Coordinates of C-alpha atoms in Angstrom, one line a residue:
X27 CA 57.1 -10.8 -14.5
X28 CA 55.0 -8.8 -11.9
X29 CA 52.4 -9.1 -14.6
X30 CA 52.5 -12.9 -15.1
X31 CA 52.3 -13.1 -11.2
X32 CA 48.8 -11.0 -11.4
X33 CA 47.7 -13.5 -14.4
X34 CA 48.5 -16.4 -12.8
X35 CA 46.2 -15.2 -9.6
X36 CA 43.2 -14.0 -11.5
X37 CA 42.0 -17.4 -12.4
X38 CA 42.3 -18.8 -8.9
X39 CA 40.1 -15.5 -7.5
X40 CA 37.8 -16.0 -10.0
X41 CA 37.7 -20.0 -9.2
X42 CA 36.9 -19.1 -5.7
X43 CA 34.2 -16.4 -6.2
X44 CA 32.6 -18.8 -8.2
X45 CA 33.0 -21.3 -5.7
X46 CA 31.4 -19.1 -3.1
X47 CA 28.4 -18.3 -5.2
X48 CA 27.6 -21.5 -5.5
X49 CA 27.7 -22.4 -2.1
X50 CA 25.9 -19.5 -1.6
X51 CA 23.5 -20.3 -4.0
X52 CA 22.3 -23.4 -2.1
X53 CA 21.7 -21.7 1.3
X54 CA 18.2 -21.7 2.4
X55 CA 17.0 -18.3 2.7
X56 CA 15.4 -17.4 6.4
X57 CA 11.9 -17.7 6.4
X58 CA 10.1 -14.2 6.7
X59 CA 6.7 -14.1 7.8
X60 CA 4.9 -11.4 5.5
X61 CA 1.5 -9.7 6.7
X62 CA -1.5 -9.9 5.4
X63 CA -1.9 -6.8 2.7
X64 CA -5.3 -5.8 4.8
X65 CA -3.5 -5.6 7.7
X66 CA -0.6 -3.5 6.1
X67 CA -3.3 -1.3 4.4
X68 CA -4.8 -0.5 7.7
X69 CA -1.4 0.1 9.7
X70 CA 0.2 1.6 7.1
X71 CA -2.1 3.9 5.2
X72 CA -5.3 4.2 7.1
X73 CA -4.4 4.4 10.9
X74 CA -1.5 6.7 10.0
X75 CA -3.5 8.8 7.3
X76 CA -6.7 9.2 9.4
X77 CA -8.8 7.5 6.5
X78 CA -12.0 5.0 7.9
X79 CA -13.3 2.2 6.2
X80 CA -15.7 4.0 5.0
X81 CA -13.8 6.9 3.3
X82 CA -11.8 4.7 1.5
X83 CA -14.7 2.4 0.5
X84 CA -16.5 5.4 -1.2
X85 CA -13.3 6.5 -2.8
X86 CA -12.5 3.6 -4.3
X87 CA -16.0 2.8 -5.5
X88 CA -16.3 -0.5 -3.7
X89 CA -18.5 -1.5 -0.3
X90 CA -17.4 -0.9 3.2
X91 CA -18.0 -4.9 3.5
X92 CA -15.3 -5.5 1.2
X93 CA -12.8 -3.2 3.0
X94 CA -13.3 -4.5 6.2
X95 CA -13.0 -8.1 5.0
X96 CA -9.8 -7.3 3.2
X97 CA -8.5 -5.5 6.4
X98 CA -9.6 -8.1 8.5
X99 CA -7.6 -10.9 6.6
X100 CA -11.0 -12.6 5.4
X101 CA -10.4 -11.4 1.7
X102 CA -7.7 -11.1 -0.6
X103 CA -6.4 -8.1 -2.8
X104 CA -7.8 -8.5 -6.6
X105 CA -6.1 -7.2 -9.4
X106 CA -9.0 -4.8 -9.6
X107 CA -8.6 -3.6 -5.9
X108 CA -5.0 -3.4 -6.7
X109 CA -5.2 -1.0 -9.2
X110 CA -8.0 1.2 -6.9
X111 CA -5.6 1.3 -4.5
X112 CA -3.0 2.1 -6.4
X113 CA -4.9 5.1 -8.5
X114 CA -6.2 6.3 -4.9
X115 CA -2.6 6.2 -2.9
X116 CA -0.6 7.1 -5.8
X117 CA 1.7 3.9 -6.0
X118 CA 1.9 0.8 -8.3
X119 CA -0.9 -1.7 -9.0
X120 CA 2.1 -4.4 -8.7
X121 CA 3.0 -3.2 -5.3
X122 CA -0.3 -4.3 -3.9
X123 CA -0.3 -7.6 -5.9
X124 CA 3.0 -8.1 -4.7
X125 CA 1.9 -7.7 -1.1
X126 CA -0.9 -10.5 -1.8
X127 CA 1.4 -12.5 -3.6
X128 CA 3.8 -12.7 -0.7
X129 CA 1.1 -13.6 1.6
X130 CA 0.0 -16.4 -0.5
X131 CA 3.3 -18.1 -0.8
X132 CA 3.8 -17.7 2.9
X133 CA 0.4 -19.5 3.6
X134 CA 1.1 -21.9 1.1
X135 CA 4.0 -23.3 2.6
X136 CA 2.8 -22.9 6.2
X137 CA 0.3 -25.8 4.8
X138 CA 2.4 -27.8 3.3
X139 CA 4.6 -27.9 6.5
X140 CA 1.8 -29.5 8.6

């Protein structure tokens, strides 16, 4: 008899879990404010590691102006830059591209809310 009780209770719990999942899925996610990938590069990599913009530019094979514009938020990370940064810092190009995508989506959402 105890087994029969458990069987009857299980569908109820499953239904409750499914209902909770549906309610949770509809809740808006709290907006987060991503930082520009250039600012991230400067504060999380260049300054802590003591790397100058010129040294990074030389190592990546790009102009110092390009690095400076990226850090100042006047330029985004392209696929080419992402690959170069990934090779230099030993991480994935997709990491750098995701930072840029997060920033772009944040900026687009801000413009639409005007």
